[in-house]
Coordinates of C-alpha atoms and ligand atoms in Angstrom, one line a residue:
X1 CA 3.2 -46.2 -9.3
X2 CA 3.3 -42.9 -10.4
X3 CA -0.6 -42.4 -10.0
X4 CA -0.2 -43.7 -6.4
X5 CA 2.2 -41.2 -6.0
X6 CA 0.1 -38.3 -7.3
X7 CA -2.7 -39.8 -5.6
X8 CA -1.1 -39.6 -2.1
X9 CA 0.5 -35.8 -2.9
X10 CA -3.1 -34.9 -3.4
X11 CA -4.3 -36.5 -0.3
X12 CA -0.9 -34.9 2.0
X13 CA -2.0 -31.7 0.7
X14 CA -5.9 -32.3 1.3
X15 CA -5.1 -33.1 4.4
X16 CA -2.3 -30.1 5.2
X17 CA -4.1 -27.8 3.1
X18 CA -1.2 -27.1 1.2
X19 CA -2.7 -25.8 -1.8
X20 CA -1.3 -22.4 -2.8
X21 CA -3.8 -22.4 -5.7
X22 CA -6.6 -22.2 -2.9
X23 CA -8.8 -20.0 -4.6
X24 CA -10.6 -22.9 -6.5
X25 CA -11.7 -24.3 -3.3
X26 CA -14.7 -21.6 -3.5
X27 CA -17.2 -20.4 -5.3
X28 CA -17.6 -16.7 -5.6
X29 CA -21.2 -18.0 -4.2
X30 CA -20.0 -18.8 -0.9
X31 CA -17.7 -15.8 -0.6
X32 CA -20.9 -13.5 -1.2
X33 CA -23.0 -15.2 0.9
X34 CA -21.3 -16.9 4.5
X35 CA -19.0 -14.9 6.6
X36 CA -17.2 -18.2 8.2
X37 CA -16.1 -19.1 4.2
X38 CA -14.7 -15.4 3.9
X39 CA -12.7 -15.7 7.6
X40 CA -11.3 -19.2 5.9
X41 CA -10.5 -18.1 2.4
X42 CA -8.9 -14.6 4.3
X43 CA -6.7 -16.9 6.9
X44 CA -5.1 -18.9 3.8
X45 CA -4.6 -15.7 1.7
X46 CA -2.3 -14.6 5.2
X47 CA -0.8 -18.2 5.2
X48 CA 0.7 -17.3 1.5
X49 CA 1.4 -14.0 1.6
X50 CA 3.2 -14.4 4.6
X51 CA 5.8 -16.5 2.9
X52 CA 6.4 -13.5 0.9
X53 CA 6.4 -11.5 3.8
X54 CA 8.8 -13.7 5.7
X55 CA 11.0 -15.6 3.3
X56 CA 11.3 -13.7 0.1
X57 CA 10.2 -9.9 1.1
X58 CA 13.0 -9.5 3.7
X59 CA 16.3 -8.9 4.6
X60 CA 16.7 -10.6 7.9
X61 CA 19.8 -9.1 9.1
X62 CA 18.2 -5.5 9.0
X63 CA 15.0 -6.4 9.2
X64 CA 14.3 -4.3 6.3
X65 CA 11.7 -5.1 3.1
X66 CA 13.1 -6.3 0.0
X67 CA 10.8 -4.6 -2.4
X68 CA 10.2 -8.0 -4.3
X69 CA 11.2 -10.5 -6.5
X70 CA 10.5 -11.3 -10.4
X71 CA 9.2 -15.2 -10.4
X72 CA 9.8 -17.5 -13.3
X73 CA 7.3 -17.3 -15.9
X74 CA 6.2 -21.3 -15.8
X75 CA 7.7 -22.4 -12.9
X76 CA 6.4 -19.8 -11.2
X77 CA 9.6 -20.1 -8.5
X78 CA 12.0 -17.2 -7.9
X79 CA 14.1 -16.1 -11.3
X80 CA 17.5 -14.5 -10.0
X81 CA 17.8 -12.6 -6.4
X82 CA 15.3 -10.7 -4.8
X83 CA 15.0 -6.9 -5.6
X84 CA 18.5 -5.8 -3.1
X85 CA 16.0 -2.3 -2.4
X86 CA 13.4 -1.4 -0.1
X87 CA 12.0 2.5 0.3
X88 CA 9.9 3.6 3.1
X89 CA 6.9 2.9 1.4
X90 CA 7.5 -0.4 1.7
X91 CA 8.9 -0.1 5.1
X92 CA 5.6 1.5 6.3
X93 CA 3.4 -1.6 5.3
X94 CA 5.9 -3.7 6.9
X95 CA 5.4 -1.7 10.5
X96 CA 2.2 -1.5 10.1
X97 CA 1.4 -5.2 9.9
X98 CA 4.2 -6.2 12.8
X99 CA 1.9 -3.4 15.0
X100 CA -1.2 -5.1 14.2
X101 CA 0.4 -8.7 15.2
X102 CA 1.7 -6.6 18.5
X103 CA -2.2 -5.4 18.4
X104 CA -3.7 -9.0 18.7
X105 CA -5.7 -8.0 15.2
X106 CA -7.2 -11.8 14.3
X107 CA -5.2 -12.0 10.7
X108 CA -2.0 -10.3 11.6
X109 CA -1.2 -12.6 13.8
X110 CA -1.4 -15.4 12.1
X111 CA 1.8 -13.8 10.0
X112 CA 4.1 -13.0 13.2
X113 CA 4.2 -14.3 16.5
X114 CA 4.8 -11.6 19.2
X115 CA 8.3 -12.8 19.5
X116 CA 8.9 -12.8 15.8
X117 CA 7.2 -9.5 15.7
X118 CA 9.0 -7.5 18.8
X119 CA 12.6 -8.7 17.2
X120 CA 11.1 -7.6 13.7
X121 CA 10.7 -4.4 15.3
X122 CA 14.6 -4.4 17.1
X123 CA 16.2 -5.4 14.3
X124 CA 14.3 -2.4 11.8
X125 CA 14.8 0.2 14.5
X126 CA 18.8 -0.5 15.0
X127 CA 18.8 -0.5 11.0
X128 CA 16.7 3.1 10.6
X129 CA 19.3 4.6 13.4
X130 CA 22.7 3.0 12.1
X131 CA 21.5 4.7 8.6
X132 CA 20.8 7.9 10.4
X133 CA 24.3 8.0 11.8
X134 CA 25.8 6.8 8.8
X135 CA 23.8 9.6 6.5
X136 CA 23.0 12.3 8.6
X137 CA 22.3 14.7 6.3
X138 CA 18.6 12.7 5.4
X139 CA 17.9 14.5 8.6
X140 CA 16.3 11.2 9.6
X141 CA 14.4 10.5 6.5
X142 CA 14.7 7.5 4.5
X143 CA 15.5 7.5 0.2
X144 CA 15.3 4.6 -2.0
X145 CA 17.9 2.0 -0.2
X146 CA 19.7 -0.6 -1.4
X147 CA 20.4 -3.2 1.2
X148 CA 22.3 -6.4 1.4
X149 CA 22.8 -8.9 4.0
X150 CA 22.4 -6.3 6.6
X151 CA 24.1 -3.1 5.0
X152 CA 21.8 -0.4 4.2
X153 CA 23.2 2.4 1.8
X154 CA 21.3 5.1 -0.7
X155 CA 20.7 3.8 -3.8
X156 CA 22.4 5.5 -7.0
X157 CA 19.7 7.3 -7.6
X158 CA 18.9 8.7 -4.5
X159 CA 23.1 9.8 -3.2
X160 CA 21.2 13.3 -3.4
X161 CA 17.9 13.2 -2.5
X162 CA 15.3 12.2 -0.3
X163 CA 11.3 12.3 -1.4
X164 CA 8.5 13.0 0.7
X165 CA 5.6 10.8 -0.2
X166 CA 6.6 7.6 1.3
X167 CA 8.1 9.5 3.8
X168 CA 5.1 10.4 5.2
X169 CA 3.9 7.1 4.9
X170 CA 6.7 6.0 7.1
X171 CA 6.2 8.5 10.0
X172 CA 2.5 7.5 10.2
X173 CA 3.5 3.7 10.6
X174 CA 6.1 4.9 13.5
X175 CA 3.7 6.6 14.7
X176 CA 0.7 3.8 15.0
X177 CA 3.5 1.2 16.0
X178 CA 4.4 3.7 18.8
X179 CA 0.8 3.7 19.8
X180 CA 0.0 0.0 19.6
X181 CA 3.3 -0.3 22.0
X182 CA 1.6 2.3 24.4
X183 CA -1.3 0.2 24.3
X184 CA -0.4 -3.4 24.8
X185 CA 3.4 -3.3 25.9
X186 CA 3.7 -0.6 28.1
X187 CA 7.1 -2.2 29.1
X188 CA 8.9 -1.7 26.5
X189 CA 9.7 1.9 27.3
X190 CA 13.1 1.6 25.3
X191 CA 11.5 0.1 22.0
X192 CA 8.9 3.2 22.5
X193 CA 11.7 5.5 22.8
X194 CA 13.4 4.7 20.5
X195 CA 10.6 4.4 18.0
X196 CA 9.3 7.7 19.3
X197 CA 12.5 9.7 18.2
X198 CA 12.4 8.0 15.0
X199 CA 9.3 9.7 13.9
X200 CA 10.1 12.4 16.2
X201 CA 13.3 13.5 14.0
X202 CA 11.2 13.6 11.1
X203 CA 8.7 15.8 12.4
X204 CA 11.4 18.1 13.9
X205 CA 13.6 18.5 10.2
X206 CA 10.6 18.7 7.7
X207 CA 10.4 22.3 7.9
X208 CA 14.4 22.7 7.1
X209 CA 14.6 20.0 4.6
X210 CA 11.4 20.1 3.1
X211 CA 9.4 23.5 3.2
X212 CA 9.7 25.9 0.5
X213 CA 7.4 28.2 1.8
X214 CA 4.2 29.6 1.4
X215 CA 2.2 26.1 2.0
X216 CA 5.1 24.2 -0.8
X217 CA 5.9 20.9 0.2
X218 CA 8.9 19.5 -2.0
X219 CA 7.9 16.2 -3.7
X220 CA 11.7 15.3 -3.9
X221 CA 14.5 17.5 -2.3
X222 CA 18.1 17.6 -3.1
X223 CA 20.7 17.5 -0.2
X224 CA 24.2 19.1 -0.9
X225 CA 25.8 16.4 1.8
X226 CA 24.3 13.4 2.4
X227 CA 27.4 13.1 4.9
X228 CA 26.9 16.3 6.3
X229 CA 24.7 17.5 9.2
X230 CA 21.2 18.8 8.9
X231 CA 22.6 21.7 10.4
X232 CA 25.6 22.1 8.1
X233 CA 23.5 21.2 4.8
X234 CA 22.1 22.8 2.2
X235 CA 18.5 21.5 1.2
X236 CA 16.8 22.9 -2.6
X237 CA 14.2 21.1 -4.8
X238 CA 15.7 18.6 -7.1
X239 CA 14.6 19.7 -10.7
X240 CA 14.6 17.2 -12.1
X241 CA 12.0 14.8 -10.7
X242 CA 10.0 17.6 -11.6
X243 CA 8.8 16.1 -14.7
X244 CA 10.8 12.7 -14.3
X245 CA 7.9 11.7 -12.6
X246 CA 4.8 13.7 -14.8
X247 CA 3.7 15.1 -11.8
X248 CA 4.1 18.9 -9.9
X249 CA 7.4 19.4 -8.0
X250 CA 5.0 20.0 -5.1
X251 CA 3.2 17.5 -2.8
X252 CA 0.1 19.2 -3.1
X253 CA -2.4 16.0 -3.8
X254 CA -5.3 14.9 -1.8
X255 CA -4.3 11.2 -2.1
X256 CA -0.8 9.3 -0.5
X257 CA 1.0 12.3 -0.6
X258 CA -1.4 14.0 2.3
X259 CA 0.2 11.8 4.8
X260 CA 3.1 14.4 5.1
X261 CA 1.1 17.2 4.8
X262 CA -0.6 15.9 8.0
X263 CA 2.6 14.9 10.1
X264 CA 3.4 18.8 8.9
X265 CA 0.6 20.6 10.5
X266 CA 0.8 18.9 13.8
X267 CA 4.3 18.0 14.5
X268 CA 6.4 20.4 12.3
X269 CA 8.3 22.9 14.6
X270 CA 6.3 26.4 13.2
X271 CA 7.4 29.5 14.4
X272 CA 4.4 31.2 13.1
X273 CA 1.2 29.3 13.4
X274 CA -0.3 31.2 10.5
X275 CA 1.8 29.5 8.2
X276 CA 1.3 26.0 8.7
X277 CA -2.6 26.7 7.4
X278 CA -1.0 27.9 4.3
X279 CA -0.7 24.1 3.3
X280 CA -4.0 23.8 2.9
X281 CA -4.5 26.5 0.9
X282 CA -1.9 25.4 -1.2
X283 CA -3.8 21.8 -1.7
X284 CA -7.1 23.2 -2.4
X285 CA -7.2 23.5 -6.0
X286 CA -6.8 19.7 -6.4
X287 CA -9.6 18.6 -4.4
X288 CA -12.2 18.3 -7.0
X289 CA -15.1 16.4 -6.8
X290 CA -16.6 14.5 -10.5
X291 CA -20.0 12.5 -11.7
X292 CA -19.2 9.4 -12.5
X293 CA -21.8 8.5 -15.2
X294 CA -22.9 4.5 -13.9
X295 CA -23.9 3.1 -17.8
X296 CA -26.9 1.0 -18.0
X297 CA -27.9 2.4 -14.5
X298 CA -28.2 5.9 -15.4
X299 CA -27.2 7.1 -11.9
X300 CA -24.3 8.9 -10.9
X301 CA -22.0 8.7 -8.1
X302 CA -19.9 11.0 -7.2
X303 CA -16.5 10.9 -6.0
X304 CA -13.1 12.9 -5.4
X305 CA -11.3 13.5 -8.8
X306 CA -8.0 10.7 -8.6
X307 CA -4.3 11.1 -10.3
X308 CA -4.9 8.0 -12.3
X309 CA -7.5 6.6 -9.9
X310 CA -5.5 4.1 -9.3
X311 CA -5.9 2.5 -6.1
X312 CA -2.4 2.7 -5.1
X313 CA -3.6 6.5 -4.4
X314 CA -6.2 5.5 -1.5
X315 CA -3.0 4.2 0.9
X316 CA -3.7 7.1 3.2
X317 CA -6.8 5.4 3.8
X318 CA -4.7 2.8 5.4
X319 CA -2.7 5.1 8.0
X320 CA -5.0 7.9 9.6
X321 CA -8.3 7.7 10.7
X322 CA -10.1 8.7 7.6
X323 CA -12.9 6.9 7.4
X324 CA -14.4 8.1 11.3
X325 CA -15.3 11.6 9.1
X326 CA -18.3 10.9 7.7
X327 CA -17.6 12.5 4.2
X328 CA -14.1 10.8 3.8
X329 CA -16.0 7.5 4.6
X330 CA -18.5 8.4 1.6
X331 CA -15.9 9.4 -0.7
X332 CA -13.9 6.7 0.2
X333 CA -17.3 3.8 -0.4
X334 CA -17.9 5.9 -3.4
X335 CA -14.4 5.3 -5.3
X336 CA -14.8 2.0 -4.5
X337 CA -18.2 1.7 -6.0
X338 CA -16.5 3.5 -8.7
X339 CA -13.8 0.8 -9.5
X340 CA -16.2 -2.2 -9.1
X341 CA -19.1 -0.4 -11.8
X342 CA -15.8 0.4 -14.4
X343 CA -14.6 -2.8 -14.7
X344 CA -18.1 -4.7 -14.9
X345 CA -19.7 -2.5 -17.4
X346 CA -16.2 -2.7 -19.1
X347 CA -16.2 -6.5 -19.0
X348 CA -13.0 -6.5 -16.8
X349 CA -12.4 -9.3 -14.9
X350 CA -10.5 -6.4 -12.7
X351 CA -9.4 -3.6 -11.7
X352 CA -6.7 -1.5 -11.6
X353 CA -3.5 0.3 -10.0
X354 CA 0.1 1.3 -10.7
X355 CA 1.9 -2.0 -11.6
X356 CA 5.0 -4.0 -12.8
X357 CA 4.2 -4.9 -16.1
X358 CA 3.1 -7.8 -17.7
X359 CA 5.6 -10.0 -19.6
X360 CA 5.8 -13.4 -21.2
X361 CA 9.6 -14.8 -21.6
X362 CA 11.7 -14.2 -18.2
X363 CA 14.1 -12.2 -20.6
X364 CA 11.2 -9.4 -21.8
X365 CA 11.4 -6.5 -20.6
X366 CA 10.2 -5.1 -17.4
X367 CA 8.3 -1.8 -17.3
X368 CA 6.8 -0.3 -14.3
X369 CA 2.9 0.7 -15.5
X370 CA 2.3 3.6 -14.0
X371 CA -0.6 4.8 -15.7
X372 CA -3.8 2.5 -14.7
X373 CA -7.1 4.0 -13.5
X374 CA -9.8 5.5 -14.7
X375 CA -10.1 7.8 -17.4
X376 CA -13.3 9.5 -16.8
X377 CA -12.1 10.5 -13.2
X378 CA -9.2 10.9 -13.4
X379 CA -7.0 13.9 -13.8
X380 CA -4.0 12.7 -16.2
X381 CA -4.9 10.0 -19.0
X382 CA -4.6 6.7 -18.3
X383 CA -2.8 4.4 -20.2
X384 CA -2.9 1.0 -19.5
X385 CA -6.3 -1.1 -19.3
X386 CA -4.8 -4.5 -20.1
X387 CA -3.8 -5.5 -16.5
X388 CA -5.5 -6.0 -13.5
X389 CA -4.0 -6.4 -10.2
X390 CA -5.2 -7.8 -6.9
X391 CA -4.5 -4.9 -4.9
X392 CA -6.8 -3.2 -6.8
X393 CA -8.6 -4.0 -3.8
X394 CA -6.7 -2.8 -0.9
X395 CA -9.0 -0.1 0.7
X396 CA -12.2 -1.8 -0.6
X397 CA -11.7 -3.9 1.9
X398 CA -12.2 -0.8 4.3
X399 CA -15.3 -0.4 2.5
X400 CA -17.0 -3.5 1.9
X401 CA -15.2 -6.5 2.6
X402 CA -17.9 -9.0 1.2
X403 CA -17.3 -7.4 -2.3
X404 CA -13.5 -6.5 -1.6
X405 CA -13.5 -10.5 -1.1
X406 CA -15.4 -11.4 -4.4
X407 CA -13.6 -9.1 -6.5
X408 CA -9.5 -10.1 -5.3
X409 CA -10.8 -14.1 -5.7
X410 CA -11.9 -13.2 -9.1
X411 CA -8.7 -12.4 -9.8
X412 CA -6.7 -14.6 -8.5
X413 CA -8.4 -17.1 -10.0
X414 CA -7.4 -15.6 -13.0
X415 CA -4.2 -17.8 -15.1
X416 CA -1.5 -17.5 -12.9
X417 CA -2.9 -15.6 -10.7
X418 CA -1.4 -17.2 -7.4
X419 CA 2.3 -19.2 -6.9
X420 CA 3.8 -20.0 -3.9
X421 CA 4.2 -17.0 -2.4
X422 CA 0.8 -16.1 -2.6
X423 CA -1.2 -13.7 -5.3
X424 CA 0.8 -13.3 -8.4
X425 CA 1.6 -8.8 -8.9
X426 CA -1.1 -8.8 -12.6
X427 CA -3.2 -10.8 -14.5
X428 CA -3.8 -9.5 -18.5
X429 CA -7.5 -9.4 -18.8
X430 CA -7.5 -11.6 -21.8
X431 CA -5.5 -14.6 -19.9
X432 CA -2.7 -14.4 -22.1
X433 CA 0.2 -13.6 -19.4
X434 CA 0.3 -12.1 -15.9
X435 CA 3.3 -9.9 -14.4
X436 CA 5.5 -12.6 -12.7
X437 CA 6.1 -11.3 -9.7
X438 CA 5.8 -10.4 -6.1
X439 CA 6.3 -7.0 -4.5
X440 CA 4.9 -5.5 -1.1
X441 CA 3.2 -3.0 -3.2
X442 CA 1.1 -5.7 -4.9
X443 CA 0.7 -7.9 -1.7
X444 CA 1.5 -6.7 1.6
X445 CA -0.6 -3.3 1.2
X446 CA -3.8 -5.5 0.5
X447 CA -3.0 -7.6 2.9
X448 CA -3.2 -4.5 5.7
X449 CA -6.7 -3.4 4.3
X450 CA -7.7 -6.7 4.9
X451 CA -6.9 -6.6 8.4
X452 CA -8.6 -3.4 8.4
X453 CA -6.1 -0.9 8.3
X454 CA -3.9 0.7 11.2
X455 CA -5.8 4.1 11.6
X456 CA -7.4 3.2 14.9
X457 CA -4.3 2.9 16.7
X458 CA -3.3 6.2 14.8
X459 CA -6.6 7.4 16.4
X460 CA -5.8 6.8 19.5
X461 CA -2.5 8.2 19.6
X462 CA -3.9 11.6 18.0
X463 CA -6.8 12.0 20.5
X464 CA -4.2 11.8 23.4
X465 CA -2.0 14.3 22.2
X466 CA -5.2 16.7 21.6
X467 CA -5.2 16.6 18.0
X468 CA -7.8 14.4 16.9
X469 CA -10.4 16.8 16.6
X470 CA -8.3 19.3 15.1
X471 CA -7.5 16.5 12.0
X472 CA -11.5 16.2 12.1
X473 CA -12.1 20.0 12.1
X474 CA -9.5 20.3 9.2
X475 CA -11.1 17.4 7.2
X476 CA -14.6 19.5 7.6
X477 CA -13.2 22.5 7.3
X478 CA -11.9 21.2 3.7
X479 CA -14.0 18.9 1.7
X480 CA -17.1 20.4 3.2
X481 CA -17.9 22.8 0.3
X482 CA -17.3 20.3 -2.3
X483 CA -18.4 17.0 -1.3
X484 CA -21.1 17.3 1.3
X485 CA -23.5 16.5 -1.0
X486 CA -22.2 13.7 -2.6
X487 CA -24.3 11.6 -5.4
X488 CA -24.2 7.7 -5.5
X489 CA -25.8 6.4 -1.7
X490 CA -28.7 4.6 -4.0
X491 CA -26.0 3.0 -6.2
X492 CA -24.8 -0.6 -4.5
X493 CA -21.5 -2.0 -5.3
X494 CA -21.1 -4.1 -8.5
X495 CA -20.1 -7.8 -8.4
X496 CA -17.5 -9.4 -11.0
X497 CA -19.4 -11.0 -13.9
X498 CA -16.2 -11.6 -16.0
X499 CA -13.9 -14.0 -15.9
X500 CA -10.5 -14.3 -17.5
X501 CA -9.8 -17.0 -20.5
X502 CA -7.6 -19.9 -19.3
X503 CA -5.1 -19.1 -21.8
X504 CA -1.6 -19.2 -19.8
X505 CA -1.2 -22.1 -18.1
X506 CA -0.9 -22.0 -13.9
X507 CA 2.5 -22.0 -12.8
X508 CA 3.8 -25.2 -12.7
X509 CA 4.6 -24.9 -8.8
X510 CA 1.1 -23.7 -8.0
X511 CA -1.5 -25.7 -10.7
X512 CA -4.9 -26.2 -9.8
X513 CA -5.7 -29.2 -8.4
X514 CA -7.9 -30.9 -10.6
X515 CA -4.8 -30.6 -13.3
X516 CA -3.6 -33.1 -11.0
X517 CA -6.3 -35.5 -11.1
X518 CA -6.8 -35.3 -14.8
X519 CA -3.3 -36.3 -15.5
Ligands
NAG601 C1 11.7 17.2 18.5 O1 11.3 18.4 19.0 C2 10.6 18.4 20.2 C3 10.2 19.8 20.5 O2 11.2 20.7 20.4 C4 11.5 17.9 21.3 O3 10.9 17.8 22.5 C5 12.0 16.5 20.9 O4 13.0 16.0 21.8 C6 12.6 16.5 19.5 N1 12.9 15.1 19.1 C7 13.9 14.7 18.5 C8 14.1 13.2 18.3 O5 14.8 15.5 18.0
NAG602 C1 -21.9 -8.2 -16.8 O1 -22.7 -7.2 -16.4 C2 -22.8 -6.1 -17.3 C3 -23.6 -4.9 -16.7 O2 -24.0 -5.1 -15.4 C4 -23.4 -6.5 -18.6 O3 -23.5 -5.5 -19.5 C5 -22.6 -7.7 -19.2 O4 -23.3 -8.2 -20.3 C6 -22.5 -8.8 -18.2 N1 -21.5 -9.8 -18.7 C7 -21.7 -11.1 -18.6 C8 -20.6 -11.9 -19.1 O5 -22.7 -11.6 -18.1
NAG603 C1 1.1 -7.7 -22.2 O1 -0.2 -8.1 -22.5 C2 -0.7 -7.4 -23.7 C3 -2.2 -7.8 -23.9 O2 -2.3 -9.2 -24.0 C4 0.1 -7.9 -24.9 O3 -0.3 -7.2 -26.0 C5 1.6 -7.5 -24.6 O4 2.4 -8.0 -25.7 C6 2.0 -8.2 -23.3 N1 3.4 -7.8 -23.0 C7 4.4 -8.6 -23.0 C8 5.8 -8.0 -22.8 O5 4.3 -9.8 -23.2

């Protein structure tokens, strides 16, 4: 009886293909070597995710993210409440994948139907604006939010201050969204609107809330009133995330943070055109190209010196059109190349990026990992080696997809490595645990190089208003002198050789399929 049972569970989910632990259904074989197995193994990876994107990842009141949620250690199910926070970050992976459904892009809309997507996109932009009215003095920017059943509010943290990183991330995804809507639904003039003064307002209080002067952008800065008026507010650096977060107080790096430097220089209101150049000249000492030293090759390849090198530093990638400059599409292949030839000459089943950390009881506790990269090109020391993730990925897949492909199955093939909701956050390279859980960081932003990124709508939307050549000229105009001659084009990419012992058992919701049989 209970084999029968078993027997017809298997054949239901045969024959729904209900198998969240889908990545033993190929061989890294077939993902290397025929295009319709990738297109099949990439539409199941959107049927999972998804469920993260739409049942655990969201707050369907607002429409807003929920960062993410911690999952049970053997069960593998959600352990306690979602994460009640979002940040724009998040919210800008979010847009961006509801404006490539809107788009008609061949994996995004196999997430959100256009209906799902255009009240998505309502329900968000009622959200951003009640917030705006509720808090004007964010000056239309969004902090770390806390958000329940439809009520948005600042987090503790952030009652006095609003950073700019993600920020720019945000305006970006507005800003593509905006475009996409230009594009394909032309009649929606209010959602455009609306939309369009989003990003707009951002653009329009930079300068007052976020310029120091003298090409300084503030990384965080502190606002006297979060109740009061842009105009009545008093806006300063807040001191103390100046070494809260190891980093300069400035946003002054060639990675993420460059997004707001960008929406800056064209859409800031400068008085003095002069000025607005001066940000440049304020990011130049970081750009710094390094050798990396291939081992057992004896090649180089070069690339642009990272933070960590984590790949949670290529999301700019993601938003503008990087990648139609021809260095920035080097650079960017290069990293990539990079990250493949560390972790196979390391015996690393992975690769790496900023991450929740790896636990084993539900009851350990939970550290965010900052720290994860690569040493030898990177400019701080990196700290953690132990964990792979499979966003580690996320703008490979801009640069190769075969071997993007090859290199995220490897991984979540690891112990663990998917659940219900899709990929599982981290695997630990030795198969002893994984980081239980599922965040848009870990999911959502691989999920948007796999459909290739929203730049091209970014693009679009640039070249009408007369400033894609100038973003062209700029990119020129600064990585010329450094990276024109870049080492590495004889170097191919590596493929994973290592695999990760079967020490943790799958989660119990989401075992591979053969433990089935054998039992
Ligand atoms: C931003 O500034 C521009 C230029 O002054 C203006 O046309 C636009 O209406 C402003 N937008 C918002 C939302 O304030
Ligand atoms: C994987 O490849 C690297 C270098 O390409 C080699 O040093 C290593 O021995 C290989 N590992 C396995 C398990 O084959
Ligand atoms: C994370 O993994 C490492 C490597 O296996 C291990 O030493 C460490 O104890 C793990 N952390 C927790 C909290 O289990």
């Amino acid at each position: 009886m209970k084999s029968l049972i078993v027997l017809s569970l298997l054949i239901y989910s045969i024959a729904t293909q209900e198998n969240c632990r889908f990545a033993f259904e190929y061989t890294q074989k077939e993902l290397q070597s025929d295009p319709k197995k990738v297109q099949e193994f990439l539409s199941k990876v959107m049927k999972w995710e998804s469920k993260f994107a739409k049942d655990l990842g969201i707050d369907k009141k607002s429409g807003l993210t929920l960062d993410g949620q911690q999952l049970d250690v053997n069960t593998g199910m959600p352990n306690g409440k979602p994460h009640q926070f979002t940040a724009s970050s998040k919210e800008s992976i979010h847009l961006a994948l509801i404006g490539l459904a809107l788009a008609n892009n061949e994996y995004a809309k196999q997430i959100y139907s256009e209906e799902e997507a255009l009240d998505l996109l309502n329900r968000k932009i009622n959200t951003y604006e009640q917030f705006d009215k509720d808090y004007p003095g964010y000056g239309g920017f969004l902090p770390w939010v806390a958000v329940n059943d439809g009520v948005v509010t600042p987090t503790w943290d952030w009652t006095d201050g609003v950073p700019s990183l993600d920020n720019g991330q945000l305006f970006w995804a507005a800003y593509a969204v905006v475009s996409v809507l230009e594009t394909w639904y032309s009649d929606q003039d209010e959602l455009i609107g609306r939309y369009t003064r989003f990003y707009q307002k951002m653009a329009n209080n930079s300068i007052t809330i976020f310029y120091e002067g003298n090409g300084m952008i503030r990384a965080v800065t502190r606002i006297q009133d979060i109740k009061a008026s842009v105009e009545k507010n008093q806006y300063s650096n807040r001191q103390s995330d100046c070494t809260n977060f190891k980093s300069p107080c400035y946003l002054d790096d060639p990675y993420e943070g460059e997004l707001f430097a960008w929406m800056m220089y064209f859409y800031a209101p400068w008085k003095d055109q002069t000025e607005r150049e001066k940000i440049w000249v304020a990011k130049k000492s970081k750009l710094q190209v390094v050798d990396y030293k291939v081992a057992g090759l004896n090649k180089y390849i070069s690339v642009q010196r990272g933070w960590w090198f984590s790949a949670h530093e290529q999301w700019k990638y993601l938003f503008m059109p990087y990648t139609h400059d021809q260095i920035q599409l080097n650079l960017l292949i290069n990293g990539e190349k990079v990250r493949t030839w560390d972790a196979r000459n390391n015996g690393k089943p992975g690769m790496f990026a900023s991450i929740t950390s790896n636990i084993t009881k539900n009851e350990d506790q939970v550290d965010y990992y900052s720290a994860c990269g690569i040493e030898e090109v990177s400019y701080i020391p990196v700290t953690y080696r132990h964990l792979v993730t499979p966003y580690s990925t996320m703008t490979m897949f801009l640069a190769n997809q075969e071997v993007a492909v090859s290199w995220y199955h490897n991984m979540i093939s690891g112990p663990a490595g998917q659940n219900a909701y899709g990929s599982t956050e981290g695997v630990v390279v030795d198969g002893t645990s994984v980081a239980p859980f599922v965040t848009w960081d870990s999911k959502m932003t691989t999920v948007l190089g796999m459909l290739g990124g929203i730049f091209d709508y970014t693009a679009k939307k640039l070249n009408v208003e007369g400033n894609y050549n100038l973003f062209l000229k700029v990119l020129n105009r600064e990585w010329q002198q450094s990276f024109s001659n870049l080492k590495g084009a004889d170097v191919p990419f590596a493929y994973p050789n290592a695999t990760f012992p079967q020490v943790k058992k799958d989660f119990t919701t989401c075992a591979r399929k053969t433990d089935v049989v054998e039992q």
